[in-house]
Short mmCIF file of C-alpha atoms in Angstrom, two decimals:
data_model
loop_
_atom_site.label_atom_id
_atom_site.label_comp_id
_atom_site.label_asym_id
_atom_site.label_seq_id
_atom_site.Cartn_x
_atom_site.Cartn_y
_atom_site.Cartn_z
CA MET A 5 75.11 -25.33 -60.94
CA ASP A 6 76.59 -26.88 -57.63
CA ARG A 7 74.67 -29.60 -55.72
CA ALA A 8 73.71 -27.55 -52.94
CA MET A 9 72.34 -24.79 -55.28
CA ALA A 10 70.19 -27.70 -57.34
CA THR A 11 68.85 -28.75 -53.94
CA ARG A 12 67.89 -25.38 -53.11
CA GLN A 13 66.59 -24.71 -56.46
CA ALA A 14 64.13 -28.27 -56.37
CA ALA A 15 62.93 -27.34 -52.92
CA GLU A 16 62.06 -23.62 -54.32
CA THR A 17 60.20 -25.44 -57.12
CA LEU A 18 58.59 -28.01 -55.21
CA ALA A 19 57.22 -25.46 -52.67
CA LEU A 20 55.70 -22.87 -55.20
CA ALA A 21 54.23 -25.95 -56.87
CA LEU A 22 52.55 -27.07 -53.49
CA TRP A 23 51.60 -23.82 -52.62
CA ALA A 24 49.89 -22.88 -56.06
CA ALA A 25 48.31 -26.13 -56.08
CA ALA A 26 47.43 -26.94 -52.24
CA GLY A 27 48.56 -23.69 -50.20
CA ALA A 28 44.99 -23.46 -48.80
CA ARG A 29 44.69 -27.00 -47.78
CA PRO A 30 45.42 -28.35 -44.40
CA VAL A 31 49.31 -29.13 -43.73
CA ARG A 32 48.53 -32.91 -44.17
CA ALA A 33 47.08 -32.38 -47.87
CA ILE A 34 50.29 -30.58 -48.54
CA GLU A 35 52.58 -33.30 -47.13
CA ALA A 36 50.57 -35.90 -49.17
CA LEU A 37 50.81 -33.64 -52.31
CA ALA A 38 54.81 -33.25 -51.66
CA SER A 39 55.08 -37.07 -50.97
CA LEU A 40 53.39 -37.67 -54.58
CA VAL A 41 56.10 -35.77 -56.10
CA VAL A 42 58.95 -37.72 -54.21
CA ASN A 43 56.92 -40.83 -55.53
CA ARG A 44 57.21 -39.87 -59.04
CA ALA A 45 61.01 -38.39 -58.85
CA LYS A 46 61.87 -41.50 -57.27
CA LEU A 47 60.45 -43.67 -60.00
CA ALA A 48 61.76 -41.59 -62.47
CA ALA A 49 65.37 -41.59 -60.94
CA ALA A 50 64.96 -45.66 -60.89
CA ASP A 51 63.66 -46.54 -64.67
CA ALA A 52 64.08 -44.35 -67.70
CA ALA A 53 60.32 -45.09 -69.10
CA ALA A 54 58.96 -43.73 -65.85
CA ARG A 55 61.43 -40.79 -66.37
CA LEU A 56 59.64 -40.21 -69.46
CA ARG A 57 56.17 -40.41 -67.93
CA PHE A 58 56.73 -38.34 -65.04
CA ALA A 59 59.91 -36.11 -65.91
CA PRO A 60 59.90 -35.78 -69.78
CA GLY A 61 62.89 -34.22 -71.08
CA ALA A 62 65.08 -34.94 -67.68
CA GLU A 63 68.17 -36.37 -67.61
CA ALA A 64 69.16 -39.49 -65.34
CA ALA A 65 69.79 -38.00 -61.99
CA ALA A 66 69.33 -38.70 -58.06
CA TRP A 67 65.43 -38.47 -57.27
CA PRO A 68 66.07 -34.92 -55.27
CA HIS A 69 67.34 -33.36 -58.66
CA LEU A 70 64.34 -34.71 -60.29
CA LEU A 71 61.64 -32.88 -58.27
CA GLY A 72 61.51 -29.80 -60.46
CA PRO A 73 61.26 -31.52 -63.49
CA VAL A 74 58.35 -33.73 -61.95
CA CYS A 75 56.76 -30.72 -60.89
CA ARG A 76 57.00 -29.26 -64.14
CA ALA A 77 55.54 -32.37 -65.86
CA PRO A 78 52.34 -31.55 -68.07
CA PHE A 79 48.93 -32.54 -66.17
CA LEU A 80 50.43 -32.73 -62.53
CA PHE A 81 50.25 -29.10 -61.50
CA GLY A 82 48.52 -27.39 -64.26
CA CYS A 83 47.11 -24.82 -61.95
CA GLN A 84 49.89 -22.32 -61.80
CA PRO A 85 48.96 -19.45 -63.31
CA ALA A 86 51.59 -17.50 -65.53
CA GLY A 87 52.66 -14.22 -63.72
CA ARG A 88 50.91 -15.34 -60.43
CA ALA A 89 52.72 -12.92 -57.95
CA VAL A 90 54.64 -14.71 -54.92
CA PRO A 91 53.45 -13.18 -51.83
CA GLU A 92 56.63 -13.14 -49.85
CA GLY A 93 55.86 -13.40 -45.83
CA ASP A 94 52.35 -15.48 -47.04
CA PRO A 95 52.26 -17.92 -44.20
CA ALA A 96 51.00 -20.85 -46.51
CA LEU A 97 54.03 -20.10 -48.78
CA ALA A 98 56.32 -20.79 -45.44
CA ILE A 99 54.35 -23.81 -44.72
CA CYS A 100 54.97 -25.31 -48.22
CA ARG A 101 58.59 -24.48 -47.96
CA ARG A 102 59.01 -26.31 -44.73
CA ILE A 103 57.40 -29.09 -46.22
CA ALA A 104 59.44 -29.14 -49.20
CA ALA A 105 62.59 -28.85 -47.41
CA ARG A 106 61.69 -32.14 -45.46
CA ALA A 107 60.67 -33.65 -48.68
CA VAL A 108 64.05 -33.07 -50.51
CA ALA A 109 66.01 -34.03 -47.34
CA GLY A 110 64.13 -37.52 -47.62
CA SER A 111 62.49 -36.92 -44.16
CA LEU A 112 58.92 -36.64 -45.28
CA PRO A 113 56.61 -39.58 -44.23
CA ASP A 114 54.39 -40.95 -47.22
CA PRO A 115 50.82 -41.04 -46.22
CA THR A 116 49.96 -42.20 -49.67
CA GLU A 117 51.39 -45.26 -49.91
CA GLY A 118 53.21 -44.71 -52.88
CA ALA A 119 50.91 -42.77 -54.98
CA THR A 120 51.50 -41.26 -58.42
CA HIS A 121 48.09 -39.48 -59.16
CA TRP A 122 45.65 -37.36 -57.57
CA HIS A 123 42.67 -35.44 -57.99
CA ASP A 124 40.20 -33.01 -55.63
CA ALA A 125 37.79 -35.02 -53.81
CA GLY A 126 34.77 -32.93 -55.33
CA GLU A 127 35.91 -34.37 -58.62
CA LEU A 128 35.82 -37.69 -60.49
CA PRO A 129 37.94 -37.47 -63.42
CA GLY A 130 37.68 -40.02 -66.03
CA TRP A 131 41.16 -41.65 -65.32
CA ALA A 132 39.89 -42.38 -61.75
CA LEU A 133 37.13 -44.45 -62.67
CA GLY A 134 37.43 -48.13 -61.45
CA GLN A 135 40.63 -47.32 -59.64
CA MET A 136 41.16 -47.60 -56.19
CA PRO A 137 42.17 -44.82 -54.15
CA VAL A 138 45.24 -45.52 -51.72
CA ALA A 139 44.77 -42.28 -49.55
CA GLU A 140 42.39 -39.61 -49.09
CA THR A 141 43.33 -36.33 -47.18
CA GLY A 142 42.42 -32.71 -46.81
CA GLY A 143 40.17 -32.96 -49.87
CA LEU A 144 42.62 -34.85 -52.18
CA VAL A 145 42.24 -38.35 -53.21
CA PHE A 146 45.64 -40.44 -54.17
CA TYR A 147 46.12 -43.44 -56.35
CA ARG A 148 49.14 -45.62 -57.35
CA LEU A 149 48.51 -46.54 -60.98
CA PRO A 150 50.15 -49.50 -62.70
CA ALA A 151 53.35 -48.73 -64.10
CA ASP A 152 52.79 -50.80 -67.60
CA PRO A 153 51.21 -47.90 -69.85
CA ALA A 154 49.28 -50.81 -71.62
CA ALA A 155 47.46 -51.54 -68.19
CA ARG A 156 46.21 -47.65 -67.40
CA PRO A 157 43.10 -46.33 -68.46
CA GLN A 158 43.11 -45.00 -72.20
CA ARG A 159 42.30 -41.83 -70.70
CA ARG A 160 44.62 -38.84 -69.60
CA ALA A 161 45.97 -40.01 -66.40
CA GLU A 162 46.92 -36.68 -64.50
CA THR A 163 44.69 -33.98 -63.54
CA CYS A 164 45.26 -30.58 -61.68
CA ALA A 165 43.16 -29.59 -58.37
CA THR A 166 42.15 -25.95 -58.78
#
């Protein structure tokens, strides 16, 4: 697959993940979630241990090419039901595609201050207890958890907002 096709595929994968997880949320929340995916992809590109954590099974690559594996990683976006029809012409999907294109281009500012984890503000998963949020927007709460697995809580460190 050529570089342009891989970039388009990464943007579409990110857009669909954003749409499924946060398409009904405000634009700022979708942008924050896209930034979180970029943060994980950048960490995965820079370090083999982070790649195993955030993009399991992916080979070393530049961060834009790790967006797809990050989106497909367990527990980040577990709310994409199989067989869910993609509504062409859906305004929310169009917004998610524009945000994903900006993220892939590297032109999306990060309002999450480097966050790597998130949850819906209406929930408090066990892994978030005792953790300090770095941002909250559009009903989503963002965290930057320690990179050292020994320093992380001994609970599942990812969740899916529904």
